[in-house]
XYZ file of C-alpha atoms in Angstrom:
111
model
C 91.929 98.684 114.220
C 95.211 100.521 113.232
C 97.670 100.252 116.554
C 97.825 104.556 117.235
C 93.713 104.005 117.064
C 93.963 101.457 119.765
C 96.025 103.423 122.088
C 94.557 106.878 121.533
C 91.386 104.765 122.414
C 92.644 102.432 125.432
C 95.692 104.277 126.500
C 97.398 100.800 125.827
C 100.187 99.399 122.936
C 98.443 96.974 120.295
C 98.637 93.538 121.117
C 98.638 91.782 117.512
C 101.214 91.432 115.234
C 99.856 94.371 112.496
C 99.804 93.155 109.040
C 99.004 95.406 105.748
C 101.171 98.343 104.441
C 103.410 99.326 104.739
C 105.420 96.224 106.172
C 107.596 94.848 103.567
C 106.205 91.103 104.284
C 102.823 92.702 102.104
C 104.887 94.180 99.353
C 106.988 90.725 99.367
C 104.068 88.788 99.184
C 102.081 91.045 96.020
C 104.915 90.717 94.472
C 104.597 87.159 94.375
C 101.361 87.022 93.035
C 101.774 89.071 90.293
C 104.682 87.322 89.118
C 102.485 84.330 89.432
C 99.711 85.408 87.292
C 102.321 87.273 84.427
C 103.854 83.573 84.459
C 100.303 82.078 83.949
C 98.933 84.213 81.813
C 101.859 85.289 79.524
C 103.540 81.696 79.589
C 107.184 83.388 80.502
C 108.785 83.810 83.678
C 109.669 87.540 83.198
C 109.911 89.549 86.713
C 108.299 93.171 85.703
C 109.135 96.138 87.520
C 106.340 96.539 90.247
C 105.331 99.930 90.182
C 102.865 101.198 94.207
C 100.705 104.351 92.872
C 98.603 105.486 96.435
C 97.309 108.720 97.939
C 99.334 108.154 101.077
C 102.874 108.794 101.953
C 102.447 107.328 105.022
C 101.264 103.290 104.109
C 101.532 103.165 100.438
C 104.761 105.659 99.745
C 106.230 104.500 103.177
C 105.916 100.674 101.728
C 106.510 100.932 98.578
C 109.844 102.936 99.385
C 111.071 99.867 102.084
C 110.443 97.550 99.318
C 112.242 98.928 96.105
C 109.624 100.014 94.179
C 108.982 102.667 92.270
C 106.360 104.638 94.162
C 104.106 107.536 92.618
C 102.106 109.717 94.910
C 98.744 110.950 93.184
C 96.620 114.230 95.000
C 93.763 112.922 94.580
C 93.049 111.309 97.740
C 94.844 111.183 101.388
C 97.604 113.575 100.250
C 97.565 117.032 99.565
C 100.430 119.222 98.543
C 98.739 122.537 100.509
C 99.893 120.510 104.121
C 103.462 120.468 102.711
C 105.898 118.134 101.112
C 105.014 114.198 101.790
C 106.700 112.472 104.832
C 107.932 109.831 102.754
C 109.166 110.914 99.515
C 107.538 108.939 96.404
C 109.160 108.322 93.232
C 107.471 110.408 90.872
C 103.915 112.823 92.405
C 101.015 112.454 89.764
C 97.581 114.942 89.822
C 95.732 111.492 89.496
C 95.534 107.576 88.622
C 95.750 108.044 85.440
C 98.464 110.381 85.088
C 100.247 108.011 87.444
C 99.834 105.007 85.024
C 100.597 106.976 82.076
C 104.176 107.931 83.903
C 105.200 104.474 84.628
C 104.865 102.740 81.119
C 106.486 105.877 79.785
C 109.326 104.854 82.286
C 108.855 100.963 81.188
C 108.743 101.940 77.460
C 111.969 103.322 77.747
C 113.907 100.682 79.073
């Protein structure tokens, strides 16, 4: 249960350590893994550019942001431009996934 959840419900703060976006101990700790598998499965030690694509400024934006990463905001779910301009501002705003995908191996092609 998120911790504003709990204490709209009980009145009282969260009493666990919260884990999950958008703490950067989550983004540390993907970013581990998939270095992991590109090293297994490619056979190099390359460190690719980790790109967070989410529908909400708020966890995934908000995380992506605190870690360094290129973050791209699709409307397609959570977020939606008619409430205003995100809270967290994302790298790049896509209409959907795919869009979103299709911007960040333009950005890696170029490199």
């Amino acid at each position: 249960m998120p911790a504003a959840l709990h204490k709209a419900l009980t009145g009282k703060k969260y009493p666990h350590v919260q884990y999950g976006k958008p703490t950067k101990a989550t983004y540390r700790y993907a970013k581990s893994v998939l270095e992991n598998q590109t090293r297994l499965l490619y056979n190099h030690s390359t460190k690719p550019t980790m790109y967070m694509i989410g529908d909400n400024p708020e966890s995934d934006i908000a995380g992506a942001n605190g870690a360094g990463w290129p973050s791209v905001l699709v409307r397609t779910g959570v977020y939606d431009p008619i409430h205003g301009s995100p809270t967290h501002g994302p790298t790049h705003e896509a209409g959907d996934f795919e869009e979103a995908v299709r911007w960040a191996i333009t950005k890696e092609s170029e490199k």
